[in-house]
Amino acid sequence: MGDPDTGSGANGAKRELVQSIFPQKKTLFHSWFQLLVLFCVLALGLCYTLSSSSLSLWQNFPLQEHYQWFLNQSSRVNAPAYRIHPKHKVILNKTTEPSTVRSTSLQYHQAYPRNYHFLMDNTEVCKDKIPFLVLMVPVAPKNVAARDAIRQTWGKENTVQGELVLTLFMLGVSREDDVEKLKQENLKHHDLIQSDFIDSYLNLTIKTMVIMDWLSTHCPAAAYAMKIDSDMFLNVDNLVIMLKQPGIPKTNYLTGMLMWNRPVVRSKNSKWYVPEEMYPESEYPTYTLGMGYVFSNDLPEKFVEISKSIKPFNIEDAYIGMCMKKLGLAPTAPPKPSQFKAYNSAYNRCEFSQVITYILGSSKQLLDYWTDLKKPGPPCP
């Protein structure tokens, strides 16, 4: 199937049309055409070998192959195609000699967050006061409804259980962005962080690593942080209570709903498909489900640094699990694993007062459940 943007489909149709009109000429020109093609290939090969830039291009090519899958898969989901700006091409670490880079296998790649640049970063939010907890919410630029629902519910309070809590939204860019509206939204709420990667489902690993980069560079003194999806119910009170327990580690700590021995999906029809050339192992290391995981804020800088030597793939939570494994660390089960839940069959006020996370179906659900949970009276009979 041709790409309508490049016109390859039309070129294929033209080729078939030419062959059907002039079949008698095919044999006549076959031999001399082969000689001509061979001569052209040899000439181009010689020019390429002599080119001063050929070596660097050849060194970069193998890593680029792993990202062709993103381009091919973009037609499978309702998300913008994976596009790489020229300035984000694979480059070797500029601070290290090439021979050293090859020996240590350290390379920048498309998921390395410092290849990207912040368009909005709200650097001041962590300057005046040091937060105990930073809630980082990846969300599409156009999803204002989700952001507003969070601002009216679990992202509303800045002080929880006596601790400072910040809620910030991480955005990429898309063709549908209304740049002026986003600027006005940020001027009103001061809670948008936007980077210049393409905002799509296939780029969640990039989005997560940019979150880690922001935390490590703009809010390193915070005690803890949480990556939490925009379709989640979050009981922040219960989360802060958990983090303030005496036995909770202050460093190298990652917790949430743990996933053990999860197989890598090889079916090309699945949105979780990962080809072997991107991740050769049959199972992922232990990781925390991406709906919402909590970590001590010393980890983001470590994730960014170790990611230089980890080939990126598109399952962002498993990628963080891989970063932990490379660091010689492992996620920890929360004190009460039942507090990190995925889906609920029906709303129950008592149950929602005791959990930390739940996946919801809509922003309206979040508003309705939160309103009921916060009404006067004890939540449990």
XYZ file of C-alpha atoms in Angstrom:
381
model
C 0.000 0.000 0.000
C 1.434 3.362 -0.978
C 1.892 6.283 1.324
C -0.510 9.006 0.190
C 1.807 11.660 1.565
C 4.699 10.605 -0.629
C 2.697 9.451 -3.634
C 4.276 5.985 -3.742
C 0.903 4.413 -4.375
C 0.454 6.542 -7.489
C 3.930 5.601 -8.662
C 3.062 1.931 -8.380
C -0.075 2.404 -10.452
C 1.896 4.247 -13.115
C 4.429 1.413 -13.229
C 1.713 -1.170 -13.878
C 0.205 1.049 -16.567
C 3.537 1.377 -18.426
C 4.126 -2.382 -18.311
C 0.666 -3.106 -19.740
C 1.052 -0.655 -22.638
C 4.574 -1.596 -23.732
C 5.078 -5.336 -23.018
C 6.868 -5.910 -26.330
C 9.683 -3.552 -25.385
C 10.578 -5.366 -22.195
C 12.702 -8.088 -23.829
C 14.369 -5.707 -26.274
C 15.762 -3.383 -23.638
C 16.287 -5.944 -20.863
C 19.980 -6.663 -21.458
C 21.278 -3.140 -22.036
C 19.171 -1.833 -19.179
C 20.819 -4.333 -16.792
C 24.266 -3.134 -17.910
C 23.253 0.477 -17.424
C 21.911 -0.200 -13.926
C 25.074 -2.109 -12.988
C 27.253 0.775 -14.183
C 25.189 3.300 -12.185
C 25.372 1.177 -9.023
C 29.160 0.845 -9.312
C 29.543 4.580 -9.908
C 27.340 5.487 -6.964
C 29.175 3.000 -4.738
C 32.519 4.551 -5.626
C 31.230 8.094 -4.948
C 29.720 7.011 -1.645
C 32.954 5.328 -0.516
C 34.928 8.489 -1.252
C 32.453 10.738 0.519
C 33.815 12.257 3.713
C 30.442 11.896 5.421
C 29.817 8.269 4.510
C 31.378 6.841 7.660
C 29.150 8.783 10.047
C 26.057 7.962 8.025
C 26.909 4.271 8.054
C 27.528 4.308 11.799
C 24.135 5.864 12.415
C 22.150 3.668 10.070
C 21.768 0.468 12.148
C 20.116 2.280 15.061
C 17.786 4.107 12.715
C 16.487 0.764 11.434
C 14.939 0.043 14.817
C 12.734 3.128 14.516
C 11.367 2.337 11.076
C 8.889 0.143 12.926
C 7.386 3.236 14.570
C 6.768 4.725 11.151
C 5.197 1.544 9.846
C 3.011 1.109 12.909
C 1.657 4.666 12.912
C -1.068 3.619 10.481
C -2.288 0.947 12.893
C -3.477 3.276 15.644
C -5.368 6.535 15.823
C -2.295 8.618 16.519
C -0.104 11.024 14.551
C 2.667 9.360 12.570
C 6.021 9.094 14.315
C 8.103 11.915 12.882
C 11.665 12.848 13.746
C 12.848 16.413 13.357
C 16.271 16.639 11.647
C 17.823 17.941 14.853
C 16.691 14.767 16.651
C 18.579 12.337 14.439
C 20.748 9.789 16.175
C 24.010 11.390 17.272
C 26.998 10.199 19.235
C 27.711 11.750 22.599
C 29.379 15.038 21.641
C 31.268 15.215 24.934
C 33.036 11.889 24.342
C 35.549 10.769 21.754
C 33.985 8.405 19.156
C 36.287 5.500 20.111
C 35.195 5.802 23.738
C 31.546 5.963 22.731
C 31.832 2.766 20.712
C 33.510 0.934 23.582
C 30.898 1.948 26.150
C 27.914 1.677 23.771
C 26.644 5.053 24.945
C 24.498 6.648 22.288
C 21.827 9.265 22.127
C 18.658 7.973 20.494
C 15.106 9.059 19.759
C 13.898 8.305 23.289
C 16.811 10.082 24.931
C 14.984 13.092 26.422
C 17.718 15.694 26.052
C 17.384 15.476 22.287
C 14.192 17.486 22.803
C 13.510 20.992 24.067
C 10.885 22.444 26.376
C 8.433 24.885 24.822
C 6.771 25.530 28.201
C 8.460 24.400 31.386
C 7.218 26.473 34.380
C 10.615 26.363 36.039
C 9.436 28.585 38.886
C 7.042 26.052 40.454
C 9.818 24.285 42.377
C 11.946 27.334 43.204
C 10.067 29.015 46.056
C 9.035 25.857 47.919
C 10.313 22.298 47.763
C 7.433 19.883 47.109
C 7.120 16.601 48.919
C 5.382 15.014 45.931
C 5.126 15.947 42.240
C 2.305 14.395 40.208
C 3.271 14.256 36.524
C 0.353 13.633 34.159
C 1.056 12.761 30.495
C -1.871 14.050 28.437
C -2.626 14.971 24.830
C -2.484 18.724 24.099
C -6.111 18.787 22.938
C -7.452 16.948 26.019
C -8.443 20.023 28.001
C -11.405 18.173 29.537
C -9.116 15.700 31.292
C -6.874 18.456 32.628
C -9.822 20.497 33.902
C -11.357 17.451 35.605
C -8.074 16.743 37.408
C -7.750 20.410 38.410
C -11.180 20.188 40.019
C -10.508 16.889 41.808
C -7.293 15.195 42.918
C -5.044 17.884 41.414
C -6.814 20.721 43.208
C -5.158 20.684 46.621
C -1.563 21.898 46.990
C -1.299 20.845 50.616
C -2.145 17.225 51.445
C -1.586 15.695 54.884
C 0.578 18.715 55.682
C 2.829 18.205 52.646
C 3.251 20.294 49.479
C 1.968 18.465 46.394
C 2.298 19.753 42.810
C 0.284 18.540 39.819
C 1.748 19.166 36.370
C 0.743 18.070 32.865
C 3.240 16.837 30.269
C 2.396 17.540 26.613
C 4.085 16.918 23.295
C 3.090 18.628 20.050
C 0.593 17.680 17.353
C -0.813 19.116 14.143
C -4.110 19.930 15.845
C -2.562 22.140 18.552
C -4.037 25.556 19.176
C -0.825 27.140 20.388
C -2.451 30.334 21.617
C -5.067 28.458 23.647
C -2.371 26.353 25.270
C -0.438 29.496 26.180
C -3.542 31.066 27.718
C -4.297 27.865 29.638
C -0.791 27.845 31.034
C -0.940 31.540 31.965
C -4.083 30.777 33.936
C -2.972 27.596 35.711
C 0.862 27.530 35.453
C 0.829 23.745 35.232
C 1.651 22.848 31.604
C 4.992 21.431 30.517
C 5.389 20.988 26.773
C 8.273 19.514 24.809
C 8.794 19.378 21.054
C 8.354 15.624 20.496
C 5.339 14.356 18.528
C 2.538 13.554 20.970
C 1.302 10.070 20.050
C 0.610 6.714 21.665
C 3.718 5.238 20.083
C 5.852 7.971 21.662
C 4.899 7.304 25.291
C 8.427 6.164 26.083
C 9.740 9.522 24.867
C 7.053 11.324 26.857
C 7.918 9.426 30.026
C 11.643 10.041 29.640
C 11.004 13.763 29.094
C 9.053 13.705 32.378
C 12.124 12.185 34.046
C 14.353 14.832 32.473
C 12.132 17.670 33.741
C 12.077 16.260 37.282
C 15.845 15.802 37.350
C 16.653 19.270 35.996
C 13.793 21.481 37.229
C 12.638 19.890 40.493
C 15.459 17.683 41.824
C 14.862 18.509 45.498
C 11.354 17.009 45.632
C 11.148 13.889 47.782
C 8.877 11.780 45.547
C 7.145 11.905 42.189
C 4.422 9.955 40.435
C 3.740 9.375 36.776
C -0.037 9.016 36.544
C -2.281 8.782 33.502
C -4.968 11.364 32.820
C -7.822 8.810 33.003
C -7.079 7.860 36.600
C -8.783 8.319 39.941
C -6.121 9.148 42.518
C -6.624 9.332 46.257
C -3.762 11.691 47.066
C -4.375 11.553 50.816
C -3.808 7.807 50.862
C -0.734 8.170 48.666
C 0.904 10.756 50.933
C 0.032 8.684 54.016
C 1.737 5.686 52.392
C 4.867 7.677 51.489
C 5.190 9.087 55.023
C 5.294 5.657 56.626
C 8.624 5.071 58.444
C 9.681 2.103 56.325
C 9.309 3.732 52.919
C 12.738 4.204 51.261
C 13.822 7.714 50.350
C 16.109 6.596 47.504
C 16.032 3.995 44.713
C 12.338 3.440 45.350
C 9.769 2.556 42.700
C 6.352 1.144 43.518
C 2.881 0.622 42.099
C 1.006 -2.333 40.610
C 3.807 -4.804 39.942
C 3.980 -6.876 36.763
C 6.052 -10.073 36.914
C 7.137 -12.350 34.057
C 5.104 -10.497 31.465
C 5.636 -11.876 27.937
C 6.591 -9.570 25.094
C 3.761 -9.314 22.550
C 4.942 -10.401 19.096
C 1.598 -10.179 17.290
C 1.769 -7.375 14.726
C -1.974 -6.792 15.142
C -1.556 -5.710 18.760
C -0.899 -2.129 19.821
C 1.590 -3.589 22.326
C 3.590 -5.295 19.572
C 7.362 -5.072 19.984
C 9.620 -6.640 17.318
C 12.550 -8.811 18.356
C 15.105 -6.400 16.921
C 13.914 -3.756 19.384
C 13.592 -6.072 22.413
C 14.989 -9.591 21.881
C 14.041 -11.126 25.247
C 10.781 -13.079 25.515
C 9.815 -11.495 28.855
C 10.063 -8.034 30.372
C 11.847 -7.427 33.664
C 9.593 -6.752 36.631
C 7.955 -3.360 36.191
C 5.154 -1.201 37.564
C 2.011 -0.779 35.477
C 2.060 2.551 33.663
C -1.349 3.724 34.866
C 0.372 5.175 37.921
C 3.694 4.456 39.590
C 5.494 6.281 42.399
C 9.239 6.779 42.774
C 11.791 8.543 44.916
C 12.986 11.630 43.096
C 16.618 10.552 42.944
C 15.663 8.044 40.214
C 14.788 10.384 37.301
C 18.388 11.508 36.778
C 19.534 7.883 36.985
C 16.898 6.853 34.437
C 18.016 9.554 32.015
C 21.675 8.575 32.283
C 21.195 4.800 32.071
C 18.815 5.190 29.128
C 21.797 6.163 26.960
C 22.802 2.491 26.904
C 19.297 0.976 26.597
C 17.732 0.502 23.190
C 14.285 2.160 23.423
C 11.029 0.386 22.720
C 7.447 1.616 22.829
C 6.172 -0.005 26.066
C 7.006 2.856 28.411
C 6.383 1.188 31.774
C 8.394 -1.895 30.786
C 11.136 0.458 29.559
C 11.330 2.015 33.038
C 11.512 -1.531 34.390
C 14.452 -2.118 32.063
C 16.138 1.037 33.375
C 15.723 -0.286 36.927
C 17.241 -3.626 35.941
C 20.243 -1.937 34.281
C 20.740 0.104 37.453
C 20.812 -3.090 39.500
C 17.525 -2.170 41.174
C 14.011 -3.613 41.274
C 10.533 -2.204 41.926
C 9.100 -2.701 45.398
C 5.603 -3.868 46.243
C 3.599 -1.152 48.031
C 2.761 -1.681 51.716
C -0.833 -2.471 50.688
C -0.793 -3.776 47.097
C -4.601 -3.747 47.024
C -4.511 0.075 47.053
C -3.188 0.137 43.465
C -6.091 -1.132 41.409
C -6.794 -1.139 37.704
C -10.499 -1.236 36.839
C -13.531 -1.132 39.096
C -16.788 -2.893 38.247
C -18.919 -0.288 40.005
C -18.382 2.791 42.128
C -18.351 2.204 45.868
C -17.719 5.186 48.118
C -16.162 3.153 50.900
C -13.788 1.362 48.534
C -12.727 4.549 46.759
C -11.877 6.090 50.131
C -9.342 3.310 50.749
C -7.559 2.874 47.393
C -4.814 4.956 45.793
C -5.524 4.401 42.079
C -8.342 3.265 39.818
C -8.701 3.501 36.039
C -11.840 5.387 35.012
C -13.841 5.574 31.825
C -14.235 9.335 31.450
C -13.566 12.749 32.951
C -17.231 12.942 33.917
C -16.817 9.777 35.990
C -13.922 11.370 37.838
C -15.961 14.480 38.633
C -19.001 12.455 39.739
C -17.055 9.998 41.891
C -14.957 12.723 43.471
C -18.007 14.819 44.333
C -19.638 11.852 46.023
C -16.482 10.819 47.839
C -15.977 14.307 49.299
C -19.531 14.875 50.473
C -20.091 15.184 54.241
C -20.298 12.035 56.308
C -18.127 8.945 56.752
C -17.488 7.065 53.485
C -17.829 3.653 55.090
C -20.836 2.508 57.127
